[in-house]
Tab-separated table of N, CA, C and O in Angstrom:
chain	number	residue	atom	x	y	z
H	1	MET	N	96.733	118.175	84.215
H	1	MET	CA	97.606	117.950	83.047
H	1	MET	C	96.798	117.274	81.949
H	1	MET	O	95.938	116.467	82.211
H	2	SER	N	97.040	117.614	80.754
H	2	SER	CA	96.300	117.035	79.639
H	2	SER	C	96.855	115.667	79.275
H	2	SER	O	97.789	115.176	79.879
H	3	GLN	N	96.261	115.071	78.275
H	3	GLN	CA	96.721	113.746	77.847
H	3	GLN	C	98.052	113.825	77.116
H	3	GLN	O	98.613	112.815	76.750
H	4	LYS	N	98.600	115.016	76.943
H	4	LYS	CA	99.860	115.168	76.228
H	4	LYS	C	101.037	115.083	77.188
H	4	LYS	O	101.784	116.028	77.342
H	5	PHE	N	101.190	113.963	77.808
H	5	PHE	CA	102.350	113.731	78.664
H	5	PHE	C	103.145	112.581	78.069
H	5	PHE	O	102.589	111.641	77.525
H	6	ASN	N	104.428	112.700	78.143
H	6	ASN	CA	105.292	111.676	77.567
H	6	ASN	C	106.105	110.930	78.614
H	6	ASN	O	106.661	109.889	78.318
H	7	ARG	N	106.201	111.506	79.805
H	7	ARG	CA	106.990	110.862	80.852
H	7	ARG	C	106.095	110.635	82.062
H	7	ARG	O	105.288	111.491	82.419
H	8	ILE	N	106.280	109.469	82.692
H	8	ILE	CA	105.440	109.069	83.813
H	8	ILE	C	106.360	108.645	84.951
H	8	ILE	O	107.178	107.745	84.774
H	9	THR	N	106.212	109.284	86.097
H	9	THR	CA	107.025	108.933	87.256
H	9	THR	C	106.127	108.301	88.305
H	9	THR	O	105.106	108.876	88.692
H	10	ILE	N	106.534	107.106	88.736
H	10	ILE	CA	105.722	106.373	89.697
H	10	ILE	C	106.267	106.518	91.114
H	10	ILE	O	107.332	107.093	91.327
H	11	ASP	N	105.561	105.975	92.044
H	11	ASP	CA	105.870	106.002	93.472
H	11	ASP	C	107.132	105.181	93.768
H	11	ASP	O	107.426	104.199	93.078
H	12	SER	N	107.859	105.555	94.806
H	12	SER	CA	109.076	104.815	95.157
H	12	SER	C	108.766	103.387	95.602
H	12	SER	O	109.508	102.456	95.281
H	13	ASP	N	107.670	103.184	96.325
H	13	ASP	CA	107.298	101.821	96.717
H	13	ASP	C	106.932	100.982	95.491
H	13	ASP	O	107.309	99.811	95.398
H	14	ALA	N	106.189	101.569	94.563
H	14	ALA	CA	105.825	100.838	93.348
H	14	ALA	C	107.076	100.486	92.540
H	14	ALA	O	107.164	99.403	91.943
H	15	THR	N	108.058	101.379	92.540
H	15	THR	CA	109.313	101.094	91.848
H	15	THR	C	110.000	99.874	92.456
H	15	THR	O	110.449	98.972	91.728
H	16	ASN	N	110.061	99.817	93.767
H	16	ASN	CA	110.674	98.657	94.426
H	16	ASN	C	109.879	97.382	94.160
H	16	ASN	O	110.455	96.307	93.980
H	17	GLN	N	108.569	97.504	94.126
H	17	GLN	CA	107.742	96.331	93.860
H	17	GLN	C	107.910	95.853	92.418
H	17	GLN	O	107.888	94.653	92.150
H	18	LEU	N	108.088	96.774	91.494
H	18	LEU	CA	108.351	96.365	90.104
H	18	LEU	C	109.668	95.601	90.006
H	18	LEU	O	109.768	94.615	89.271
H	19	LYS	N	110.669	96.057	90.736
H	19	LYS	CA	111.963	95.355	90.730
H	19	LYS	C	111.801	93.941	91.281
H	19	LYS	O	112.357	92.985	90.733
H	20	MET	N	111.041	93.810	92.358
H	20	MET	CA	110.802	92.496	92.953
H	20	MET	C	110.023	91.606	91.993
H	20	MET	O	110.362	90.436	91.785
H	21	LEU	N	108.989	92.164	91.362
H	21	LEU	CA	108.187	91.387	90.412
H	21	LEU	C	109.031	90.949	89.221
H	21	LEU	O	108.904	89.815	88.742
H	22	LYS	N	109.880	91.833	88.744
H	22	LYS	CA	110.752	91.481	87.619
H	22	LYS	C	111.674	90.328	88.014
H	22	LYS	O	111.845	89.374	87.248
H	23	ALA	N	112.231	90.395	89.206
H	23	ALA	CA	113.123	89.322	89.664
H	23	ALA	C	112.376	88.001	89.809
H	23	ALA	O	112.906	86.935	89.497
H	24	ASN	N	111.124	88.058	90.273
H	24	ASN	CA	110.355	86.832	90.515
H	24	ASN	C	109.725	86.241	89.264
H	24	ASN	O	109.457	85.040	89.209
H	25	THR	N	109.431	87.101	88.280
H	25	THR	CA	108.710	86.614	87.096
H	25	THR	C	109.533	86.660	85.818
H	25	THR	O	109.188	85.989	84.847
H	26	GLY	N	110.550	87.489	85.780
H	26	GLY	CA	111.322	87.672	84.553
H	26	GLY	C	110.670	88.629	83.569
H	26	GLY	O	111.196	88.859	82.486
H	27	MET	N	109.520	89.188	83.949
H	27	MET	CA	108.816	90.118	83.059
H	27	MET	C	109.390	91.524	83.217
H	27	MET	O	109.846	91.902	84.293
H	28	THR	N	109.327	92.301	82.143
H	28	THR	CA	109.854	93.656	82.181
H	28	THR	C	108.877	94.595	82.895
H	28	THR	O	107.665	94.333	82.922
H	29	PRO	N	109.383	95.694	83.459
H	29	PRO	CA	108.506	96.626	84.184
H	29	PRO	C	107.373	97.192	83.333
H	29	PRO	O	106.283	97.441	83.861
H	30	ASN	N	107.583	97.377	82.044
H	30	ASN	CA	106.493	97.936	81.243
H	30	ASN	C	105.315	96.964	81.150
H	30	ASN	O	104.162	97.364	81.277
H	31	TYR	N	105.570	95.670	80.964
H	31	TYR	CA	104.467	94.705	80.939
H	31	TYR	C	103.817	94.572	82.304
H	31	TYR	O	102.591	94.483	82.415
H	32	LEU	N	104.630	94.578	83.334
H	32	LEU	CA	104.084	94.496	84.692
H	32	LEU	C	103.237	95.734	85.000
H	32	LEU	O	102.180	95.629	85.633
H	33	GLY	N	103.695	96.885	84.541
H	33	GLY	CA	102.926	98.112	84.734
H	33	GLY	C	101.589	98.066	84.006
H	33	GLY	O	100.566	98.490	84.546
H	34	ARG	N	101.584	97.533	82.806
H	34	ARG	CA	100.322	97.421	82.050
H	34	ARG	C	99.342	96.508	82.778
H	34	ARG	O	98.148	96.802	82.871
H	35	ILE	N	99.841	95.392	83.277
H	35	ILE	CA	98.979	94.467	84.021
H	35	ILE	C	98.431	95.153	85.274
H	35	ILE	O	97.238	95.093	85.563
H	36	GLY	N	99.302	95.832	85.988
H	36	GLY	CA	98.868	96.528	87.191
H	36	GLY	C	97.842	97.610	86.896
H	36	GLY	O	96.848	97.748	87.604
H	37	PHE	N	98.074	98.364	85.844
H	37	PHE	CA	97.146	99.430	85.464
H	37	PHE	C	95.752	98.854	85.209
H	37	PHE	O	94.754	99.351	85.731
H	38	CYS	N	95.670	97.792	84.436
H	38	CYS	CA	94.378	97.171	84.130
H	38	CYS	C	93.752	96.560	85.382
H	38	CYS	O	92.539	96.623	85.568
H	39	TYR	N	94.574	95.978	86.218
H	39	TYR	CA	94.075	95.405	87.468
H	39	TYR	C	93.423	96.494	88.320
H	39	TYR	O	92.341	96.306	88.871
H	40	SER	N	94.067	97.645	88.395
H	40	SER	CA	93.511	98.752	89.164
H	40	SER	C	92.222	99.269	88.537
H	40	SER	O	91.258	99.575	89.251
H	41	LEU	N	92.187	99.361	87.223
H	41	LEU	CA	90.960	99.839	86.568
H	41	LEU	C	89.775	98.928	86.858
H	41	LEU	O	88.627	99.364	86.861
H	42	ASN	N	90.030	97.661	87.087
H	42	ASN	CA	88.955	96.702	87.352
H	42	ASN	C	88.421	96.795	88.776
H	42	ASN	O	87.368	96.246	89.072
H	43	GLU	N	89.129	97.485	89.644
H	43	GLU	CA	88.650	97.630	91.017
H	43	GLU	C	87.569	98.709	91.065
H	43	GLU	O	87.690	99.739	90.412
H	44	PRO	N	86.517	98.494	91.837
H	44	PRO	CA	85.405	99.450	91.835
H	44	PRO	C	85.718	100.807	92.451
H	44	PRO	O	85.195	101.816	92.004
H	45	ARG	N	86.563	100.857	93.461
H	45	ARG	CA	86.856	102.139	94.115
H	45	ARG	C	88.004	102.840	93.395
H	45	ARG	O	88.974	102.201	92.993
H	46	PRO	N	87.916	104.170	93.278
H	46	PRO	CA	89.020	104.899	92.641
H	46	PRO	C	90.241	104.962	93.553
H	46	PRO	O	90.104	104.960	94.779
H	47	PRO	N	91.436	105.022	92.982
H	47	PRO	CA	92.634	105.187	93.806
H	47	PRO	C	92.727	106.633	94.298
H	47	PRO	O	92.092	107.532	93.744
H	48	ASN	N	93.531	106.839	95.313
H	48	ASN	CA	93.754	108.185	95.844
H	48	ASN	C	95.101	108.689	95.331
H	48	ASN	O	96.143	108.248	95.809
H	49	PRO	N	95.100	109.624	94.379
H	49	PRO	CA	96.369	110.098	93.811
H	49	PRO	C	97.312	110.698	94.857
H	49	PRO	O	98.527	110.639	94.699
H	50	GLN	N	96.780	111.278	95.939
H	50	GLN	CA	97.625	111.898	96.965
H	50	GLN	C	98.357	110.860	97.808
H	50	GLN	O	99.250	111.199	98.583
H	51	GLN	N	98.010	109.616	97.678
H	51	GLN	CA	98.618	108.546	98.465
H	51	GLN	C	100.022	108.194	97.984
H	51	GLN	O	100.777	107.552	98.693
H	52	TYR	N	100.389	108.646	96.792
H	52	TYR	CA	101.633	108.193	96.170
H	52	TYR	C	102.616	109.340	95.987
H	52	TYR	O	102.229	110.448	95.627
H	53	ASP	N	103.921	109.026	96.186
H	53	ASP	CA	104.953	110.025	95.922
H	53	ASP	C	105.384	109.946	94.452
H	53	ASP	O	104.884	109.115	93.696
H	54	THR	N	106.261	110.824	94.082
H	54	THR	CA	106.778	110.823	92.705
H	54	THR	C	108.301	110.684	92.736
H	54	THR	O	109.013	111.305	91.952
H	55	ASP	N	108.776	109.829	93.615
H	55	ASP	CA	110.217	109.641	93.799
H	55	ASP	C	110.734	108.355	93.162
H	55	ASP	O	111.873	107.972	93.405
H	56	GLY	N	109.902	107.708	92.380
H	56	GLY	CA	110.303	106.429	91.815
H	56	GLY	C	110.768	106.509	90.374
H	56	GLY	O	111.204	107.560	89.896
H	57	GLN	N	110.644	105.388	89.711
H	57	GLN	CA	111.114	105.238	88.334
H	57	GLN	C	110.301	106.103	87.369
H	57	GLN	O	109.087	106.251	87.522
H	58	THR	N	110.980	106.624	86.365
H	58	THR	CA	110.318	107.377	85.308
H	58	THR	C	110.306	106.539	84.034
H	58	THR	O	111.321	105.952	83.657
H	59	PHE	N	109.140	106.488	83.423
H	59	PHE	CA	108.960	105.745	82.171
H	59	PHE	C	108.696	106.706	81.029
H	59	PHE	O	108.020	107.715	81.204
H	60	ASN	N	109.160	106.338	79.884
H	60	ASN	CA	108.694	106.968	78.658
H	60	ASN	C	107.324	106.365	78.377
H	60	ASN	O	107.152	105.153	78.443
H	61	ARG	N	106.359	107.200	78.089
H	61	ARG	CA	104.984	106.717	77.905
H	61	ARG	C	104.888	105.654	76.819
H	61	ARG	O	104.210	104.642	76.985
H	62	TYR	N	105.559	105.852	75.718
H	62	TYR	CA	105.462	104.870	74.641
H	62	TYR	C	106.083	103.539	75.063
H	62	TYR	O	105.575	102.468	74.740
H	63	THR	N	107.180	103.596	75.807
H	63	THR	CA	107.796	102.360	76.289
H	63	THR	C	106.863	101.641	77.250
H	63	THR	O	106.726	100.418	77.198
H	64	LEU	N	106.196	102.396	78.108
H	64	LEU	CA	105.298	101.790	79.088
H	64	LEU	C	104.067	101.179	78.423
H	64	LEU	O	103.690	100.058	78.740
H	65	LEU	N	103.439	101.896	77.515
H	65	LEU	CA	102.155	101.449	76.968
H	65	LEU	C	102.249	100.822	75.583
H	65	LEU	O	101.310	100.157	75.143
H	66	GLY	N	103.328	101.076	74.897
H	66	GLY	CA	103.517	100.475	73.581
H	66	GLY	C	102.479	100.919	72.564
H	66	GLY	O	101.887	101.991	72.687
H	67	GLU	N	102.238	100.054	71.619
H	67	GLU	CA	101.345	100.381	70.507
H	67	GLU	C	99.877	100.454	70.930
H	67	GLU	O	99.023	100.858	70.152
H	68	HIS	N	99.583	100.042	72.162
H	68	HIS	CA	98.202	100.058	72.648
H	68	HIS	C	97.914	101.263	73.537
H	68	HIS	O	96.961	101.250	74.311
H	69	ASP	N	98.714	102.292	73.427
H	69	ASP	CA	98.531	103.513	74.204
H	69	ASP	C	97.097	104.027	74.102
H	69	ASP	O	96.481	104.367	75.105
H	70	THR	N	96.568	104.079	72.907
H	70	THR	CA	95.216	104.609	72.704
H	70	THR	C	94.181	103.797	73.473
H	70	THR	O	93.249	104.353	74.070
H	71	LEU	N	94.339	102.487	73.493
H	71	LEU	CA	93.405	101.632	74.221
H	71	LEU	C	93.453	101.915	75.722
H	71	LEU	O	92.408	102.100	76.366
H	72	TYR	N	94.654	101.978	76.293
H	72	TYR	CA	94.776	102.242	77.728
H	72	TYR	C	94.188	103.611	78.084
H	72	TYR	O	93.514	103.761	79.104
H	73	MET	N	94.443	104.604	77.259
H	73	MET	CA	93.909	105.939	77.536
H	73	MET	C	92.387	105.950	77.421
H	73	MET	O	91.702	106.605	78.206
H	74	ALA	N	91.847	105.224	76.453
H	74	ALA	CA	90.385	105.159	76.304
H	74	ALA	C	89.747	104.480	77.519
H	74	ALA	O	88.704	104.923	78.011
H	75	LEU	N	90.365	103.417	78.000
H	75	LEU	CA	89.840	102.737	79.192
H	75	LEU	C	89.832	103.673	80.393
H	75	LEU	O	88.860	103.728	81.155
H	76	LEU	N	90.915	104.418	80.553
H	76	LEU	CA	90.990	105.342	81.692
H	76	LEU	C	89.986	106.480	81.536
H	76	LEU	O	89.303	106.845	82.498
H	77	LYS	N	89.872	107.039	80.356
H	77	LYS	CA	88.926	108.138	80.153
H	77	LYS	C	87.495	107.687	80.445
H	77	LYS	O	86.719	108.423	81.057
H	78	GLU	N	87.136	106.494	80.013
H	78	GLU	CA	85.806	105.976	80.298
H	78	GLU	C	85.588	105.857	81.799
H	78	GLU	O	84.537	106.213	82.315
H	79	ARG	N	86.588	105.366	82.479
H	79	ARG	CA	86.504	105.235	83.941
H	79	ARG	C	86.318	106.614	84.591
H	79	ARG	O	85.493	106.792	85.489
H	80	LEU	N	87.086	107.594	84.131
H	80	LEU	CA	86.992	108.940	84.707
H	80	LEU	C	85.613	109.550	84.460
H	80	LEU	O	85.049	110.203	85.338
H	81	ILE	N	85.079	109.334	83.286
H	81	ILE	CA	83.731	109.843	82.975
H	81	ILE	C	82.712	109.202	83.909
H	81	ILE	O	81.837	109.875	84.457
H	82	GLN	N	82.833	107.890	84.130
H	82	GLN	CA	81.904	107.187	85.028
H	82	GLN	C	82.003	107.712	86.458
H	82	GLN	O	81.023	107.682	87.193
H	83	GLU	N	83.176	108.197	86.840
H	83	GLU	CA	83.379	108.715	88.198
H	83	GLU	C	83.087	110.216	88.297
H	83	GLU	O	83.285	110.816	89.345
H	84	GLY	N	82.668	110.837	87.203
H	84	GLY	CA	82.361	112.262	87.204
H	84	GLY	C	83.586	113.156	87.205
H	84	GLY	O	83.508	114.321	87.593
H	85	LYS	N	84.713	112.626	86.777
H	85	LYS	CA	85.946	113.409	86.712
H	85	LYS	C	86.174	113.893	85.295
H	85	LYS	O	85.582	113.399	84.349
H	86	ASP	N	87.065	114.866	85.166
H	86	ASP	CA	87.384	115.430	83.857
H	86	ASP	C	88.407	114.529	83.161
H	86	ASP	O	89.544	114.415	83.633
H	87	PRO	N	88.032	113.908	82.051
H	87	PRO	CA	88.943	112.959	81.390
H	87	PRO	C	90.160	113.611	80.740
H	87	PRO	O	91.080	112.907	80.336
H	88	GLU	N	90.196	114.917	80.683
H	88	GLU	CA	91.383	115.605	80.144
H	88	GLU	C	92.228	116.168	81.291
H	88	GLU	O	93.415	115.916	81.368
H	89	GLU	N	91.604	116.916	82.176
H	89	GLU	CA	92.347	117.560	83.264
H	89	GLU	C	92.889	116.563	84.285
H	89	GLU	O	93.969	116.761	84.834
H	90	ASP	N	92.140	115.531	84.574
H	90	ASP	CA	92.541	114.569	85.610
H	90	ASP	C	93.323	113.386	85.051
H	90	ASP	O	93.701	112.494	85.814
H	91	LEU	N	93.554	113.351	83.779
H	91	LEU	CA	94.102	112.155	83.130
H	91	LEU	C	95.447	111.721	83.692
H	91	LEU	O	95.614	110.563	84.084
H	92	TYR	N	96.423	112.606	83.749
H	92	TYR	CA	97.761	112.198	84.187
H	92	TYR	C	97.752	111.737	85.640
H	92	TYR	O	98.264	110.663	85.965
H	93	GLU	N	97.166	112.541	86.501
H	93	GLU	CA	97.142	112.210	87.926
H	93	GLU	C	96.451	110.863	88.173
H	93	GLU	O	96.928	110.027	88.943
H	94	GLU	N	95.352	110.624	87.497
H	94	GLU	CA	94.617	109.374	87.674
H	94	GLU	C	95.352	108.196	87.020
H	94	GLU	O	95.327	107.084	87.540
H	95	PHE	N	96.000	108.457	85.912
H	95	PHE	CA	96.774	107.396	85.268
H	95	PHE	C	97.864	106.901	86.218
H	95	PHE	O	98.023	105.701	86.432
H	96	VAL	N	98.602	107.829	86.780
H	96	VAL	CA	99.695	107.463	87.691
H	96	VAL	C	99.142	106.770	88.940
H	96	VAL	O	99.724	105.799	89.425
H	97	ALA	N	98.015	107.239	89.443
H	97	ALA	CA	97.425	106.616	90.633
H	97	ALA	C	97.017	105.168	90.341
H	97	ALA	O	97.270	104.267	91.144
H	98	HIS	N	96.388	104.941	89.200
H	98	HIS	CA	96.003	103.567	88.841
H	98	HIS	C	97.244	102.700	88.625
H	98	HIS	O	97.265	101.531	89.025
H	99	LEU	N	98.242	103.262	88.024
H	99	LEU	CA	99.476	102.502	87.793
H	99	LEU	C	100.123	102.113	89.128
H	99	LEU	O	100.482	100.942	89.336
H	100	ASN	N	100.242	103.064	90.031
H	100	ASN	CA	100.834	102.783	91.341
H	100	ASN	C	100.020	101.748	92.116
H	100	ASN	O	100.569	100.779	92.641
H	101	ARG	N	98.739	101.968	92.188
H	101	ARG	CA	97.889	101.037	92.947
H	101	ARG	C	97.922	99.646	92.320
H	101	ARG	O	98.013	98.636	93.016
H	102	GLY	N	97.857	99.604	91.010
H	102	GLY	CA	97.863	98.309	90.337
H	102	GLY	C	99.150	97.539	90.568
H	102	GLY	O	99.117	96.325	90.800
H	103	VAL	N	100.265	98.219	90.511
H	103	VAL	CA	101.549	97.547	90.764
H	103	VAL	C	101.576	97.012	92.188
H	103	VAL	O	102.000	95.874	92.426
H	104	GLU	N	101.087	97.801	93.137
H	104	GLU	CA	101.056	97.338	94.522
H	104	GLU	C	100.175	96.105	94.680
H	104	GLU	O	100.532	95.159	95.378
H	105	ARG	N	99.008	96.132	94.054
H	105	ARG	CA	98.079	94.995	94.157
H	105	ARG	C	98.668	93.742	93.505
H	105	ARG	O	98.576	92.641	94.058
H	106	VAL	N	99.252	93.911	92.336
H	106	VAL	CA	99.847	92.761	91.653
H	106	VAL	C	100.996	92.208	92.491
H	106	VAL	O	101.118	90.990	92.659
H	107	ALA	N	101.827	93.088	93.020
H	107	ALA	CA	102.959	92.631	93.826
H	107	ALA	C	102.489	91.860	95.055
H	107	ALA	O	103.162	90.922	95.483
H	108	GLY	N	101.336	92.226	95.574
H	108	GLY	CA	100.808	91.530	96.734
H	108	GLY	C	100.204	90.173	96.422
H	108	GLY	O	99.931	89.391	97.325
H	109	ASN	N	99.981	89.900	95.133
H	109	ASN	CA	99.323	88.654	94.746
H	109	ASN	C	100.145	87.750	93.844
H	109	ASN	O	99.679	86.671	93.471
H	110	VAL	N	101.326	88.198	93.460
H	110	VAL	CA	102.126	87.426	92.509
H	110	VAL	C	103.506	87.158	93.093
H	110	VAL	O	104.221	88.084	93.454
H	111	SER	N	103.849	85.891	93.179
H	111	SER	CA	105.213	85.544	93.595
H	111	SER	C	105.975	84.835	92.479
H	111	SER	O	107.200	84.732	92.541
H	112	ASP	N	105.256	84.360	91.461
H	112	ASP	CA	105.907	83.819	90.267
H	112	ASP	C	104.915	83.859	89.104
H	112	ASP	O	103.751	84.241	89.291
H	113	LEU	N	105.345	83.453	87.938
H	113	LEU	CA	104.507	83.573	86.741
H	113	LEU	C	103.170	82.840	86.873
H	113	LEU	O	102.155	83.295	86.350
H	114	SER	N	103.161	81.726	87.572
H	114	SER	CA	101.927	80.937	87.661
H	114	SER	C	100.821	81.676	88.418
H	114	SER	O	99.641	81.362	88.253
H	115	ASP	N	101.169	82.665	89.203
H	115	ASP	CA	100.160	83.403	89.975
H	115	ASP	C	99.352	84.380	89.122
H	115	ASP	O	98.295	84.841	89.563
H	116	PHE	N	99.818	84.710	87.934
H	116	PHE	CA	99.084	85.674	87.106
H	116	PHE	C	97.700	85.164	86.730
H	116	PHE	O	96.764	85.937	86.600
H	117	TYR	N	97.554	83.872	86.543
H	117	TYR	CA	96.244	83.318	86.169
H	117	TYR	C	95.200	83.635	87.234
H	117	TYR	O	94.038	83.870	86.910
H	118	ASP	N	95.620	83.680	88.480
H	118	ASP	CA	94.685	83.978	89.565
H	118	ASP	C	94.178	85.418	89.507
H	118	ASP	O	93.162	85.743	90.114
H	119	LEU	N	94.871	86.286	88.790
H	119	LEU	CA	94.434	87.679	88.669
H	119	LEU	C	93.352	87.857	87.606
H	119	LEU	O	92.701	88.897	87.560
H	120	VAL	N	93.166	86.869	86.759
H	120	VAL	CA	92.170	86.959	85.688
H	120	VAL	C	90.782	86.903	86.313
H	120	VAL	O	90.501	86.003	87.119
H	121	PRO	N	89.906	87.867	85.969
H	121	PRO	CA	88.560	87.855	86.541
H	121	PRO	C	87.826	86.541	86.246
H	121	PRO	O	87.990	85.949	85.186
H	122	GLY	N	87.000	86.124	87.200
H	122	GLY	CA	86.286	84.855	87.096
H	122	GLY	C	85.427	84.747	85.862
H	122	GLY	O	85.328	83.676	85.254
H	123	GLU	N	84.788	85.854	85.439
H	123	GLU	CA	83.921	85.785	84.267
H	123	GLU	C	84.719	85.475	83.002
H	123	GLU	O	84.218	84.816	82.098
H	124	ILE	N	85.949	85.890	82.944
H	124	ILE	CA	86.792	85.567	81.787
H	124	ILE	C	87.233	84.109	81.872
H	124	ILE	O	87.248	83.409	80.865
H	125	LYS	N	87.544	83.647	83.060
H	125	LYS	CA	87.891	82.233	83.215
H	125	LYS	C	86.708	81.356	82.832
H	125	LYS	O	86.881	80.290	82.247
H	126	GLY	N	85.487	81.813	83.150
H	126	GLY	CA	84.287	81.064	82.787
H	126	GLY	C	84.121	80.960	81.287
H	126	GLY	O	83.757	79.923	80.762
H	127	LEU	N	84.417	82.047	80.568
H	127	LEU	CA	84.347	82.024	79.109
H	127	LEU	C	85.370	81.052	78.543
H	127	LEU	O	85.089	80.319	77.607
H	128	GLU	N	86.539	81.064	79.140
H	128	GLU	CA	87.600	80.161	78.694
H	128	GLU	C	87.173	78.708	78.872
H	128	GLU	O	87.357	77.884	77.978
H	129	ALA	N	86.554	78.392	80.006
H	129	ALA	CA	86.113	77.024	80.280
H	129	ALA	C	85.012	76.602	79.309
H	129	ALA	O	84.981	75.464	78.850
H	130	GLN	N	84.109	77.556	78.956
H	130	GLN	CA	83.031	77.245	78.017
H	130	GLN	C	83.584	76.950	76.633
H	130	GLN	O	83.100	76.072	75.933
H	131	GLN	N	84.620	77.692	76.236
H	131	GLN	CA	85.209	77.487	74.916
H	131	GLN	C	85.939	76.154	74.828
H	131	GLN	O	85.993	75.544	73.789
H	132	GLU	N	86.507	75.712	75.950
H	132	GLU	CA	87.231	74.444	75.963
H	132	GLU	C	86.275	73.258	76.043
H	132	GLU	O	86.575	72.187	75.567
H	133	GLY	N	85.125	73.448	76.667
H	133	GLY	CA	84.226	72.330	76.916
H	133	GLY	C	83.197	72.148	75.911
H	133	GLY	O	82.999	71.685	74.923
C-alpha cells in the first residue's frame, strides 16, 4: 500500500492496551499511539507485521498523527530505507506494525504518567542534565 492511506486499524491487543493506558494516564489514544510509534522506531530490530491482527480500533490518520504527519512518515521511511525495504510499498504495513509494537511496549512499561520519563533514551536525559548543570 502506498503512503496514501487515511485509515489505520490496529491489533485487538493494542486496542485493549490503549484503553488501559488511557485509564491509567488520562492521555488520549492518539498521543499514546504517537509515543508508542516512536518508541518502536527506536528499537533496533524491525517488528513483524504478520504478528498483529487487524481487529482493533481504527484511527483517522490525521487524528492519530496530527500536524506532524510528515515528520512521522519521514522517520518511518528513513527506517525502511535503512532496513532495505521499499519506503512506498511497505509503508502502511510497517507503520501499523511499529504502532502495534510500540503500544505494547509502552503498555508494558507505563502504569501512570510518571513512568513516561523512564521511556526517554538515556542520551536525551544526559543532554537535559547538561543543560541544567
